[in-house]
């Protein structure tokens, strides 16, 4: 538990959040997330590896394009950048432990403010890394993944590793080196690349082929450095179709898989799927999970949800049980995540201004995931879902269908089969019945 007695307490009036079950009327308790409950051979804690995102919970203070902060953070008070960083870390670890979250994630600039001086930034990040290391040791909280913010600084307006100016690319590399060093020093289990500006605004000024080659070369260079330093974790690419760039190179899972395969990165890199990015790409979350699982790259999840009435990354906390139960069917059948966890890349709304709101948001997200996983496990075990899906493809399990799968039939053979068998019978896809199953088990 956090040694919060010496340091200032930021969430003093909030009790430790624990599992109390569905009968509880305590708003600071889990109704579904019992971290020790075993489902499909693993505890819920092991299945999810829930993480808190530093940037949304301790930096983004409710700002939007039309107005400044509404969340007044008491840890953001000191004029000294390191003092401020330490206070923020105190608040973060107090929150994370009170929430029973086993992990956290951060960008370099989330944990300490950067200047334009690379050496100075590296020193700051190292100092904060030492502090975070101590906090981790005191609390048992672990780093799920680290990353570098290569999209906020004005020098990155045309991208970092895909910038047309090599000089800008080198600044991105300096930042990634320091962020990798910090991730390794903190025992981080993975490292994420989200390419917010690795794309373009107009093709009129863009050499797309060259930019993508630079992107791949950059990833190889970063990976080689980290491996040389002994990093054993997984690298994740986080796809998103657009925003802030008009066209982003990491559009969706299938696009990223093609890119990783083309540039020989598949062994080291897997995918971090964000719910709201999936929906912006015109997919469902479950589609993206399935696409990753089918390619052996289902690595990690950024948990949040979008707003169906608009078209940007609203990063709201997850609360859609139907969506998540369908997703957990894929998750369970794929055998879970490889190297990653479930990071709440989600923010409370601008008008959710009390410290309690941050707790309610995470409690809701964790409970929704837990409830969905429990329901999905029951569906897989007790309903007709699996059997129906298998039987739908039974015509490929034997006879000519099996020969076709084995590459043994020519186009003429297929024609002959069609003539011999006559018109196929109509078979229902049973969508409404399958949708009902989801509701029965929730
Ligand atoms: C933004 C991304 C970002 C990444 C980390 O849309 O989701 O938060 O997860 O750089
Ligand atoms: Ni994300
Ligand atoms: Ni996002």
PDB file of C-alpha atoms in Angstrom, residues 19-174:
ATOM      1  CA  UNK A  19     -15.105  -5.855  -4.653  1.00  0.00           C
ATOM      2  CA  UNK A  20     -18.382  -6.027  -2.733  1.00  0.00           C
ATOM      3  CA  UNK A  21     -20.655  -7.842  -5.206  1.00  0.00           C
ATOM      4  CA  UNK A  22     -23.900  -6.924  -6.927  1.00  0.00           C
ATOM      5  CA  UNK A  23     -25.812  -6.394  -3.675  1.00  0.00           C
ATOM      6  CA  UNK A  24     -23.561  -3.529  -2.583  1.00  0.00           C
ATOM      7  CA  UNK A  25     -24.924   0.023  -2.538  1.00  0.00           C
ATOM      8  CA  UNK A  26     -21.474   1.538  -2.057  1.00  0.00           C
ATOM      9  CA  UNK A  27     -20.596   3.734  -5.062  1.00  0.00           C
ATOM     10  CA  UNK A  28     -16.894   3.202  -4.277  1.00  0.00           C
ATOM     11  CA  UNK A  29     -17.060  -0.592  -4.659  1.00  0.00           C
ATOM     12  CA  UNK A  30     -16.835  -3.036  -7.544  1.00  0.00           C
ATOM     13  CA  UNK A  31     -19.961  -5.061  -8.215  1.00  0.00           C
ATOM     14  CA  UNK A  32     -18.396  -7.334 -10.857  1.00  0.00           C
ATOM     15  CA  UNK A  33     -14.640  -6.863 -10.829  1.00  0.00           C
ATOM     16  CA  UNK A  34     -13.495  -9.402  -8.249  1.00  0.00           C
ATOM     17  CA  UNK A  35      -9.787  -9.485  -9.081  1.00  0.00           C
ATOM     18  CA  UNK A  36      -9.411 -13.000  -7.664  1.00  0.00           C
ATOM     19  CA  UNK A  37     -12.365 -14.528  -9.482  1.00  0.00           C
ATOM     20  CA  UNK A  38     -11.217 -17.244 -11.879  1.00  0.00           C
ATOM     21  CA  UNK A  39     -12.838 -17.233 -15.324  1.00  0.00           C
ATOM     22  CA  UNK A  40     -11.632 -19.545 -18.103  1.00  0.00           C
ATOM     23  CA  UNK A  41      -8.557 -20.553 -16.141  1.00  0.00           C
ATOM     24  CA  UNK A  42      -7.262 -17.107 -15.138  1.00  0.00           C
ATOM     25  CA  UNK A  43      -8.160 -14.519 -12.508  1.00  0.00           C
ATOM     26  CA  UNK A  44      -9.825 -11.330 -13.696  1.00  0.00           C
ATOM     27  CA  UNK A  45      -6.693  -9.461 -12.612  1.00  0.00           C
ATOM     28  CA  UNK A  46      -4.570 -11.636 -14.915  1.00  0.00           C
ATOM     29  CA  UNK A  47      -7.002 -11.470 -17.830  1.00  0.00           C
ATOM     30  CA  UNK A  48      -7.195  -7.702 -17.964  1.00  0.00           C
ATOM     31  CA  UNK A  49      -4.042  -6.226 -16.413  1.00  0.00           C
ATOM     32  CA  UNK A  50      -5.960  -2.961 -16.016  1.00  0.00           C
ATOM     33  CA  UNK A  51      -3.903   0.202 -16.354  1.00  0.00           C
ATOM     34  CA  UNK A  52      -4.454   3.867 -15.592  1.00  0.00           C
ATOM     35  CA  UNK A  53      -3.484   6.354 -18.330  1.00  0.00           C
ATOM     36  CA  UNK A  54      -1.435   9.171 -16.797  1.00  0.00           C
ATOM     37  CA  UNK A  55      -2.312  11.675 -19.527  1.00  0.00           C
ATOM     38  CA  UNK A  56      -6.067  11.602 -19.189  1.00  0.00           C
ATOM     39  CA  UNK A  57      -6.289  11.266 -15.430  1.00  0.00           C
ATOM     40  CA  UNK A  58      -3.538  13.613 -14.250  1.00  0.00           C
ATOM     41  CA  UNK A  59      -2.801  16.015 -17.136  1.00  0.00           C
ATOM     42  CA  UNK A  60      -5.838  16.624 -19.331  1.00  0.00           C
ATOM     43  CA  UNK A  61      -7.675  18.962 -17.026  1.00  0.00           C
ATOM     44  CA  UNK A  62     -11.004  19.027 -18.869  1.00  0.00           C
ATOM     45  CA  UNK A  63      -9.776  21.342 -21.618  1.00  0.00           C
ATOM     46  CA  UNK A  64     -11.419  21.318 -25.038  1.00  0.00           C
ATOM     47  CA  UNK A  65     -10.874  23.432 -28.194  1.00  0.00           C
ATOM     48  CA  UNK A  66     -13.252  26.032 -26.764  1.00  0.00           C
ATOM     49  CA  UNK A  67     -11.989  26.405 -23.225  1.00  0.00           C
ATOM     50  CA  UNK A  68      -9.242  25.917 -20.667  1.00  0.00           C
ATOM     51  CA  UNK A  69      -9.092  23.665 -17.610  1.00  0.00           C
ATOM     52  CA  UNK A  70     -12.147  22.913 -15.492  1.00  0.00           C
ATOM     53  CA  UNK A  71     -10.502  20.198 -13.399  1.00  0.00           C
ATOM     54  CA  UNK A  72      -8.422  22.084 -10.882  1.00  0.00           C
ATOM     55  CA  UNK A  73      -5.541  19.745 -10.000  1.00  0.00           C
ATOM     56  CA  UNK A  74      -3.971  20.448  -6.595  1.00  0.00           C
ATOM     57  CA  UNK A  75      -0.811  18.580  -7.668  1.00  0.00           C
ATOM     58  CA  UNK A  76      -0.268  21.089 -10.450  1.00  0.00           C
ATOM     59  CA  UNK A  77       0.647  23.936  -8.101  1.00  0.00           C
ATOM     60  CA  UNK A  78       4.451  24.256  -7.801  1.00  0.00           C
ATOM     61  CA  UNK A  79       6.384  26.563 -10.137  1.00  0.00           C
ATOM     62  CA  UNK A  80       9.261  24.087 -10.220  1.00  0.00           C
ATOM     63  CA  UNK A  81       8.850  21.427 -12.935  1.00  0.00           C
ATOM     64  CA  UNK A  82      10.375  18.601 -10.906  1.00  0.00           C
ATOM     65  CA  UNK A  83       8.457  19.472  -7.737  1.00  0.00           C
ATOM     66  CA  UNK A  84       5.299  19.494  -9.845  1.00  0.00           C
ATOM     67  CA  UNK A  85       6.223  16.147 -11.422  1.00  0.00           C
ATOM     68  CA  UNK A  86       6.798  14.534  -8.017  1.00  0.00           C
ATOM     69  CA  UNK A  87       3.508  15.873  -6.667  1.00  0.00           C
ATOM     70  CA  UNK A  88       1.728  14.524  -9.726  1.00  0.00           C
ATOM     71  CA  UNK A  89       3.364  11.115  -9.229  1.00  0.00           C
ATOM     72  CA  UNK A  90       2.222  11.141  -5.586  1.00  0.00           C
ATOM     73  CA  UNK A  91      -1.344  11.845  -6.705  1.00  0.00           C
ATOM     74  CA  UNK A  92      -1.177   9.254  -9.483  1.00  0.00           C
ATOM     75  CA  UNK A  93       0.070   6.453  -7.241  1.00  0.00           C
ATOM     76  CA  UNK A  94      -2.386   7.333  -4.499  1.00  0.00           C
ATOM     77  CA  UNK A  95      -5.216   7.100  -7.030  1.00  0.00           C
ATOM     78  CA  UNK A  96      -3.929   3.939  -8.735  1.00  0.00           C
ATOM     79  CA  UNK A  97      -3.524   2.053  -5.440  1.00  0.00           C
ATOM     80  CA  UNK A  98      -6.879   3.212  -4.064  1.00  0.00           C
ATOM     81  CA  UNK A  99      -8.457   1.973  -7.293  1.00  0.00           C
ATOM     82  CA  UNK A 100      -6.692  -1.436  -7.038  1.00  0.00           C
ATOM     83  CA  UNK A 101      -5.306  -0.875 -10.542  1.00  0.00           C
ATOM     84  CA  UNK A 102      -2.236  -3.098 -11.045  1.00  0.00           C
ATOM     85  CA  UNK A 103      -0.644  -1.030 -13.849  1.00  0.00           C
ATOM     86  CA  UNK A 104      -0.174   2.438 -15.350  1.00  0.00           C
ATOM     87  CA  UNK A 105       0.967   3.867 -18.706  1.00  0.00           C
ATOM     88  CA  UNK A 106       2.544   7.196 -19.640  1.00  0.00           C
ATOM     89  CA  UNK A 107       4.056   9.385 -22.349  1.00  0.00           C
ATOM     90  CA  UNK A 108       7.367  11.103 -21.518  1.00  0.00           C
ATOM     91  CA  UNK A 109       5.777  14.550 -21.330  1.00  0.00           C
ATOM     92  CA  UNK A 110       2.961  13.315 -19.075  1.00  0.00           C
ATOM     93  CA  UNK A 111       5.289  12.676 -16.170  1.00  0.00           C
ATOM     94  CA  UNK A 112       7.399  15.846 -16.459  1.00  0.00           C
ATOM     95  CA  UNK A 113       7.284  19.022 -18.571  1.00  0.00           C
ATOM     96  CA  UNK A 114       9.784  19.206 -21.425  1.00  0.00           C
ATOM     97  CA  UNK A 115      11.758  22.183 -22.734  1.00  0.00           C
ATOM     98  CA  UNK A 116      13.463  22.418 -26.139  1.00  0.00           C
ATOM     99  CA  UNK A 117      16.787  21.195 -24.691  1.00  0.00           C
ATOM    100  CA  UNK A 118      17.321  17.456 -25.255  1.00  0.00           C
ATOM    101  CA  UNK A 119      19.953  17.049 -22.527  1.00  0.00           C
ATOM    102  CA  UNK A 120      17.817  18.889 -20.026  1.00  0.00           C
ATOM    103  CA  UNK A 121      14.751  16.795 -20.921  1.00  0.00           C
ATOM    104  CA  UNK A 122      16.727  13.582 -20.519  1.00  0.00           C
ATOM    105  CA  UNK A 123      17.881  14.657 -17.051  1.00  0.00           C
ATOM    106  CA  UNK A 124      14.349  15.542 -16.012  1.00  0.00           C
ATOM    107  CA  UNK A 125      12.938  12.269 -17.253  1.00  0.00           C
ATOM    108  CA  UNK A 126      15.698  10.318 -15.481  1.00  0.00           C
ATOM    109  CA  UNK A 127      14.972  12.123 -12.203  1.00  0.00           C
ATOM    110  CA  UNK A 128      11.261  11.380 -12.464  1.00  0.00           C
ATOM    111  CA  UNK A 129      12.021   7.795 -13.494  1.00  0.00           C
ATOM    112  CA  UNK A 130      13.936   7.340 -10.230  1.00  0.00           C
ATOM    113  CA  UNK A 131      10.982   8.747  -8.342  1.00  0.00           C
ATOM    114  CA  UNK A 132       8.483   6.518 -10.172  1.00  0.00           C
ATOM    115  CA  UNK A 133      10.693   3.519  -9.504  1.00  0.00           C
ATOM    116  CA  UNK A 134      10.486   4.223  -5.801  1.00  0.00           C
ATOM    117  CA  UNK A 135       6.699   4.636  -6.031  1.00  0.00           C
ATOM    118  CA  UNK A 136       6.416   1.311  -7.861  1.00  0.00           C
ATOM    119  CA  UNK A 137       8.499  -0.418  -5.196  1.00  0.00           C
ATOM    120  CA  UNK A 138       6.354   1.058  -2.397  1.00  0.00           C
ATOM    121  CA  UNK A 139       3.022   0.139  -3.971  1.00  0.00           C
ATOM    122  CA  UNK A 140       3.624  -2.903  -6.187  1.00  0.00           C
ATOM    123  CA  UNK A 141       2.043  -1.018  -9.110  1.00  0.00           C
ATOM    124  CA  UNK A 142       3.749  -1.877 -12.417  1.00  0.00           C
ATOM    125  CA  UNK A 143       4.344  -0.113 -15.708  1.00  0.00           C
ATOM    126  CA  UNK A 144       2.331  -1.691 -18.522  1.00  0.00           C
ATOM    127  CA  UNK A 145       3.852   0.483 -21.241  1.00  0.00           C
ATOM    128  CA  UNK A 146       5.682   3.699 -21.902  1.00  0.00           C
ATOM    129  CA  UNK A 147       5.639   5.909 -24.978  1.00  0.00           C
ATOM    130  CA  UNK A 148       6.890   9.232 -26.317  1.00  0.00           C
ATOM    131  CA  UNK A 149       4.603  12.076 -27.299  1.00  0.00           C
ATOM    132  CA  UNK A 150       5.679  12.819 -30.885  1.00  0.00           C
ATOM    133  CA  UNK A 151       2.615  14.831 -31.820  1.00  0.00           C
ATOM    134  CA  UNK A 152       2.091  17.829 -29.492  1.00  0.00           C
ATOM    135  CA  UNK A 153       5.248  19.898 -30.060  1.00  0.00           C
ATOM    136  CA  UNK A 154       5.055  22.293 -33.007  1.00  0.00           C
ATOM    137  CA  UNK A 155       8.127  20.717 -34.640  1.00  0.00           C
ATOM    138  CA  UNK A 156       6.006  17.584 -35.228  1.00  0.00           C
ATOM    139  CA  UNK A 157       3.240  19.355 -37.142  1.00  0.00           C
ATOM    140  CA  UNK A 158       4.205  17.337 -40.266  1.00  0.00           C
ATOM    141  CA  UNK A 159       4.950  14.139 -38.361  1.00  0.00           C
ATOM    142  CA  UNK A 160       7.965  12.793 -36.495  1.00  0.00           C
ATOM    143  CA  UNK A 161       9.418   9.689 -38.163  1.00  0.00           C
ATOM    144  CA  UNK A 162       7.474  10.526 -41.340  1.00  0.00           C
ATOM    145  CA  UNK A 163       8.420  14.198 -41.344  1.00  0.00           C
ATOM    146  CA  UNK A 164       9.796  15.453 -44.687  1.00  0.00           C
ATOM    147  CA  UNK A 165      12.653  17.060 -42.707  1.00  0.00           C
ATOM    148  CA  UNK A 166      15.296  14.621 -41.419  1.00  0.00           C
ATOM    149  CA  UNK A 167      16.242  17.109 -38.677  1.00  0.00           C
ATOM    150  CA  UNK A 168      12.766  16.790 -37.147  1.00  0.00           C
ATOM    151  CA  UNK A 169      12.991  12.983 -37.363  1.00  0.00           C
ATOM    152  CA  UNK A 170      16.198  13.087 -35.316  1.00  0.00           C
ATOM    153  CA  UNK A 171      14.402  14.984 -32.531  1.00  0.00           C
ATOM    154  CA  UNK A 172      11.730  12.293 -32.480  1.00  0.00           C
ATOM    155  CA  UNK A 173      14.476   9.685 -32.181  1.00  0.00           C
ATOM    156  CA  UNK A 174      16.043  11.508 -29.225  1.00  0.00           C
TER     157      UNK A 174
END
